[in-house]
Short mmCIF file of C-alpha atoms and ligand atoms in Angstrom, two decimals:
data_model
loop_
_atom_site.label_atom_id
_atom_site.label_comp_id
_atom_site.label_asym_id
_atom_site.label_seq_id
_atom_site.Cartn_x
_atom_site.Cartn_y
_atom_site.Cartn_z
CA MET A 1 -173.19 -72.70 66.43
CA ARG A 2 -171.75 -68.99 66.35
CA VAL A 3 -171.58 -67.03 63.08
CA THR A 4 -169.80 -63.73 62.43
CA GLN A 5 -169.73 -61.76 59.48
CA GLU A 6 -167.40 -59.61 57.74
CA GLY A 7 -168.85 -58.27 54.31
CA HIS A 8 -168.81 -61.19 52.45
CA LEU A 9 -167.70 -63.62 54.70
CA LEU A 10 -169.34 -65.53 57.43
CA GLN A 11 -167.81 -67.80 59.36
CA LEU A 12 -169.60 -70.69 61.19
CA THR A 13 -167.89 -71.58 64.94
CA TRP A 14 -168.64 -74.75 66.45
CA MET A 15 -166.95 -75.42 69.87
CA PRO A 16 -165.44 -71.73 70.01
CA ARG A 17 -164.78 -71.79 73.88
CA PHE A 18 -162.45 -75.08 73.82
CA PHE A 19 -162.21 -76.80 70.61
CA PRO A 20 -162.98 -74.18 68.39
CA VAL A 21 -164.08 -75.65 64.25
CA ASN A 22 -164.85 -72.85 61.48
CA CYS A 23 -165.95 -73.21 58.04
CA TYR A 24 -167.22 -70.17 55.96
CA LEU A 25 -169.82 -69.10 53.52
CA VAL A 26 -168.15 -66.89 51.04
CA GLU A 27 -171.46 -64.66 48.93
CA GLU A 28 -171.27 -64.64 45.30
CA ALA A 29 -174.10 -62.58 43.42
CA ASP A 30 -175.43 -66.01 42.24
CA GLY A 31 -174.68 -67.74 45.48
CA LEU A 32 -172.63 -69.34 48.17
CA THR A 33 -169.11 -71.00 48.23
CA LEU A 34 -168.49 -73.19 51.27
CA VAL A 35 -165.43 -73.24 52.50
CA ASP A 36 -164.09 -76.24 54.86
CA ALA A 37 -166.82 -79.14 55.84
CA ALA A 38 -165.81 -78.70 59.52
CA MET A 39 -167.59 -81.66 61.54
CA PRO A 40 -170.01 -84.54 61.18
CA PHE A 41 -172.39 -82.45 63.20
CA SER A 42 -172.21 -78.93 61.30
CA VAL A 43 -174.90 -79.95 58.48
CA LYS A 44 -177.76 -78.73 60.41
CA GLY A 45 -175.75 -75.20 60.84
CA ILE A 46 -174.53 -74.95 57.80
CA MET A 47 -177.72 -75.20 55.88
CA ASP A 48 -179.69 -73.27 58.31
CA THR A 49 -177.20 -70.54 57.45
CA ALA A 50 -177.48 -70.70 53.52
CA ALA A 51 -181.34 -71.16 53.83
CA ARG A 52 -181.29 -67.82 56.06
CA LEU A 53 -179.31 -65.89 53.38
CA ASN A 54 -181.72 -67.23 50.60
CA LYS A 55 -178.77 -68.46 47.98
CA PRO A 56 -177.84 -71.61 46.97
CA ILE A 57 -174.36 -73.40 47.99
CA THR A 58 -172.99 -74.25 44.36
CA ARG A 59 -169.38 -74.82 45.82
CA ILE A 60 -167.58 -76.69 48.24
CA VAL A 61 -164.00 -75.49 48.78
CA LEU A 62 -161.69 -77.53 50.80
CA THR A 63 -157.97 -76.24 52.54
CA HIS A 64 -156.84 -79.72 53.08
CA ALA A 65 -158.35 -82.88 53.40
CA HIS A 66 -158.48 -83.47 57.93
CA GLY A 67 -161.23 -84.57 59.18
CA ASP A 68 -162.26 -81.66 61.08
CA HIS A 69 -162.54 -79.80 57.70
CA VAL A 70 -164.09 -82.28 55.71
CA GLY A 71 -166.56 -84.10 58.39
CA ALA A 72 -170.17 -82.85 57.09
CA LEU A 73 -169.22 -82.91 53.51
CA ASP A 74 -170.65 -86.71 52.49
CA GLU A 75 -173.52 -85.45 54.01
CA LEU A 76 -173.84 -81.81 52.15
CA LYS A 77 -173.19 -83.34 49.35
CA LYS A 78 -176.12 -85.77 49.64
CA ARG A 79 -178.30 -83.03 50.11
CA ILE A 80 -176.86 -80.72 47.56
CA PRO A 81 -175.44 -83.00 44.80
CA GLU A 82 -174.92 -79.89 42.25
CA ALA A 83 -172.68 -78.23 44.58
CA LYS A 84 -169.16 -78.73 42.96
CA LEU A 85 -166.10 -79.79 44.94
CA TYR A 86 -162.78 -78.38 45.05
CA ILE A 87 -159.64 -79.36 46.17
CA SER A 88 -155.78 -79.07 45.72
CA GLU A 89 -154.63 -82.35 43.33
CA ARG A 90 -152.34 -82.87 45.82
CA ASP A 91 -154.59 -83.25 49.19
CA ALA A 92 -157.36 -85.11 46.71
CA ALA A 93 -155.15 -88.25 47.27
CA LEU A 94 -155.54 -87.20 51.16
CA LEU A 95 -159.11 -86.96 50.58
CA ARG A 96 -159.28 -91.01 49.41
CA GLY A 97 -157.51 -91.76 52.64
CA ASP A 98 -154.24 -91.90 50.96
CA ARG A 99 -150.83 -90.97 53.00
CA SER A 100 -148.34 -91.95 50.77
CA LEU A 101 -145.45 -89.14 50.13
CA ARG A 102 -144.09 -88.35 46.52
CA ALA A 103 -140.74 -88.55 45.17
CA ASP A 104 -140.15 -84.67 45.59
CA GLU A 105 -142.12 -83.77 49.21
CA PRO A 106 -140.26 -83.56 52.28
CA GLN A 107 -140.24 -87.32 53.41
CA THR A 108 -141.79 -86.08 56.56
CA PRO A 109 -144.93 -87.85 57.62
CA ILE A 110 -148.19 -86.23 57.19
CA LYS A 111 -150.27 -86.29 60.56
CA GLY A 112 -153.38 -85.58 61.55
CA SER A 113 -157.09 -87.27 60.79
CA VAL A 114 -156.81 -88.16 57.21
CA PRO A 115 -160.20 -89.62 56.72
CA THR A 116 -160.57 -92.93 55.21
CA LYS A 117 -164.71 -92.96 54.62
CA ILE A 118 -165.49 -89.98 52.77
CA ALA A 119 -167.19 -90.80 49.79
CA SER A 120 -167.48 -87.43 47.82
CA LYS A 121 -165.49 -87.66 44.38
CA PRO A 122 -163.79 -83.67 43.75
CA ASP A 123 -165.06 -82.57 40.41
CA VAL A 124 -162.04 -79.89 40.22
CA LEU A 125 -158.43 -80.34 40.95
CA LEU A 126 -157.00 -77.12 42.24
CA HIS A 127 -153.77 -75.50 41.08
CA GLU A 128 -151.63 -72.07 42.12
CA GLY A 129 -153.81 -69.48 40.40
CA ASP A 130 -157.03 -70.90 40.48
CA SER A 131 -160.44 -69.04 40.09
CA ILE A 132 -163.36 -70.33 42.52
CA GLY A 133 -166.13 -67.07 41.92
CA SER A 134 -164.48 -64.27 43.70
CA LEU A 135 -161.40 -66.62 45.25
CA THR A 136 -157.95 -67.40 43.86
CA ALA A 137 -156.32 -70.45 45.13
CA ILE A 138 -152.80 -70.21 46.38
CA SER A 139 -150.72 -73.03 47.63
CA THR A 140 -149.94 -72.45 50.94
CA PRO A 141 -148.21 -76.82 51.96
CA GLY A 142 -147.43 -76.90 55.10
CA HIS A 143 -149.92 -78.22 57.23
CA THR A 144 -150.42 -81.10 54.63
CA PRO A 145 -148.46 -81.58 51.39
CA GLY A 146 -151.50 -79.98 49.60
CA SER A 147 -153.06 -77.24 51.70
CA MET A 148 -154.29 -74.40 49.84
CA SER A 149 -155.50 -70.66 51.01
CA PHE A 150 -158.39 -68.49 49.20
CA LEU A 151 -157.86 -64.78 48.56
CA ASP A 152 -161.35 -62.75 48.06
CA GLU A 153 -160.14 -60.59 45.30
CA ARG A 154 -162.98 -57.78 46.16
CA THR A 155 -162.05 -57.93 49.75
CA GLY A 156 -158.89 -58.52 51.12
CA ALA A 157 -159.72 -61.45 52.99
CA LEU A 158 -157.48 -64.43 52.91
CA ILE A 159 -158.97 -68.15 54.13
CA VAL A 160 -156.04 -69.91 55.59
CA GLY A 161 -157.18 -73.02 57.06
CA ASP A 162 -154.84 -74.45 59.37
CA ALA A 163 -151.74 -72.28 57.90
CA PHE A 164 -152.06 -70.23 60.63
CA GLN A 165 -154.19 -70.50 64.09
CA THR A 166 -155.48 -67.81 66.07
CA PHE A 167 -157.07 -69.81 68.78
CA ARG A 168 -155.36 -68.96 72.15
CA ARG A 169 -152.44 -67.12 70.42
CA THR A 170 -151.33 -66.53 67.02
CA ALA A 171 -149.35 -69.39 65.46
CA VAL A 172 -147.49 -70.65 62.20
CA SER A 173 -149.07 -74.20 61.35
CA GLY A 174 -146.27 -76.14 63.43
CA THR A 175 -145.80 -73.95 66.25
CA VAL A 176 -147.19 -75.41 69.38
CA VAL A 177 -149.32 -73.02 70.93
CA PRO A 178 -150.20 -74.02 75.10
CA GLY A 179 -153.82 -74.73 75.46
CA PHE A 180 -154.06 -75.03 71.86
CA PRO A 181 -151.53 -77.90 70.66
CA PHE A 182 -153.59 -79.24 68.57
CA PRO A 183 -153.12 -78.10 64.66
CA ALA A 184 -149.49 -77.89 65.48
CA MET A 185 -149.61 -81.87 66.15
CA ALA A 186 -151.38 -82.48 62.90
CA THR A 187 -149.16 -80.76 60.93
CA TRP A 188 -147.00 -82.39 58.28
CA ASN A 189 -143.89 -80.07 57.90
CA LYS A 190 -142.53 -77.08 59.56
CA ALA A 191 -140.16 -75.64 57.33
CA GLN A 192 -143.20 -75.75 54.43
CA ALA A 193 -145.48 -74.20 56.81
CA LEU A 194 -142.99 -71.42 57.70
CA SER A 195 -142.61 -70.85 53.71
CA SER A 196 -146.63 -70.50 53.01
CA ALA A 197 -146.54 -68.33 56.30
CA ILE A 198 -144.10 -65.49 54.53
CA LYS A 199 -146.01 -66.04 51.58
CA VAL A 200 -149.28 -65.59 53.72
CA LEU A 201 -147.69 -62.07 54.77
CA GLU A 202 -146.57 -61.07 51.06
CA LEU A 203 -149.92 -61.10 49.90
CA SER A 204 -150.68 -58.63 52.42
CA PRO A 205 -154.37 -59.79 53.79
CA LYS A 206 -156.57 -57.15 55.04
CA LEU A 207 -158.75 -60.49 57.40
CA LEU A 208 -156.74 -63.39 58.37
CA ALA A 209 -159.84 -66.17 58.40
CA VAL A 210 -158.34 -69.83 60.17
CA GLY A 211 -160.08 -73.12 60.98
CA HIS A 212 -159.12 -72.49 64.70
CA GLY A 213 -159.27 -69.39 65.89
CA ASN A 214 -161.59 -65.98 65.82
CA LEU A 215 -161.05 -64.01 62.40
CA LEU A 216 -158.10 -61.49 62.61
CA LYS A 217 -158.76 -57.48 60.93
CA ALA A 218 -155.36 -55.97 59.30
CA PRO A 219 -153.58 -59.23 60.82
CA GLY A 220 -150.21 -57.84 59.23
CA GLU A 221 -148.75 -57.53 62.27
CA GLN A 222 -149.63 -60.57 64.23
CA ILE A 223 -148.74 -62.68 61.06
CA LYS A 224 -145.00 -61.58 61.54
CA GLN A 225 -144.57 -62.01 65.19
CA ALA A 226 -146.06 -65.71 64.13
CA ILE A 227 -143.21 -66.01 61.61
CA HIS A 228 -140.89 -64.35 64.46
CA THR A 229 -141.57 -67.53 66.79
CA ALA A 230 -141.54 -70.15 64.19
CA GLN A 231 -138.36 -68.58 63.01
CA LEU A 232 -136.67 -69.00 66.51
CA LEU A 233 -137.92 -72.24 66.89
CA GLN A 234 -137.15 -73.46 63.07
CA LYS A 235 -133.16 -72.15 64.48
CA LYS A 236 -133.38 -73.77 67.38
CA VAL A 237 -134.12 -77.22 65.96
CA GLU A 238 -130.84 -76.43 63.32
CA SER A 239 -128.79 -75.66 66.20
ZN1 LIG B 301 -158.11 -78.63 61.64
#
């Protein structure tokens, strides 16, 4: 496991060279917020890193409910039952294994590894604008219907889950990147992903933290370029 620190944010990465999977520890005065829960084998790395920081994990927040973001969840909840679990109201259904769409949603199929055996139940269902310590929840649907991003109000760091990837190339969810097409293949709705990417750009994040790929400092230009590429692909589909 690799650890990369930027201020209050620690990025934990498994398999960084060929299939990077990230989760994050966000330092607060009184404890740590874990954002995403990576893979089943990630438990030890997460617990060891928290122990090294000498602070308890008090919250577990999920960007979305795909398998590579909830893998260690049940085991972590067993070891730290006092940690509260947060996920968007919408993706809480995915966390239960429910792939059905709602009437007001684009009727494109939900893709990717929706887990079917997660025992953990959310303690808090998130909506746009909710606060989780220093983080503000921002709805960024597209990869899944309930995908959320989390803005650290202290630093401008934005954890976006799979709304973007930065591995191989910075891309909006749904844009196929040669050498790492997996996030694109797991994307529910490209039009929504593109709208969410524009919403991310308008937040002017100082640091972009994704599910798959390295941290990106001053990411504005690369976000713009990724949006431009996604818009061109969208036009191709429409014409
Ligand atoms: Zn992912």
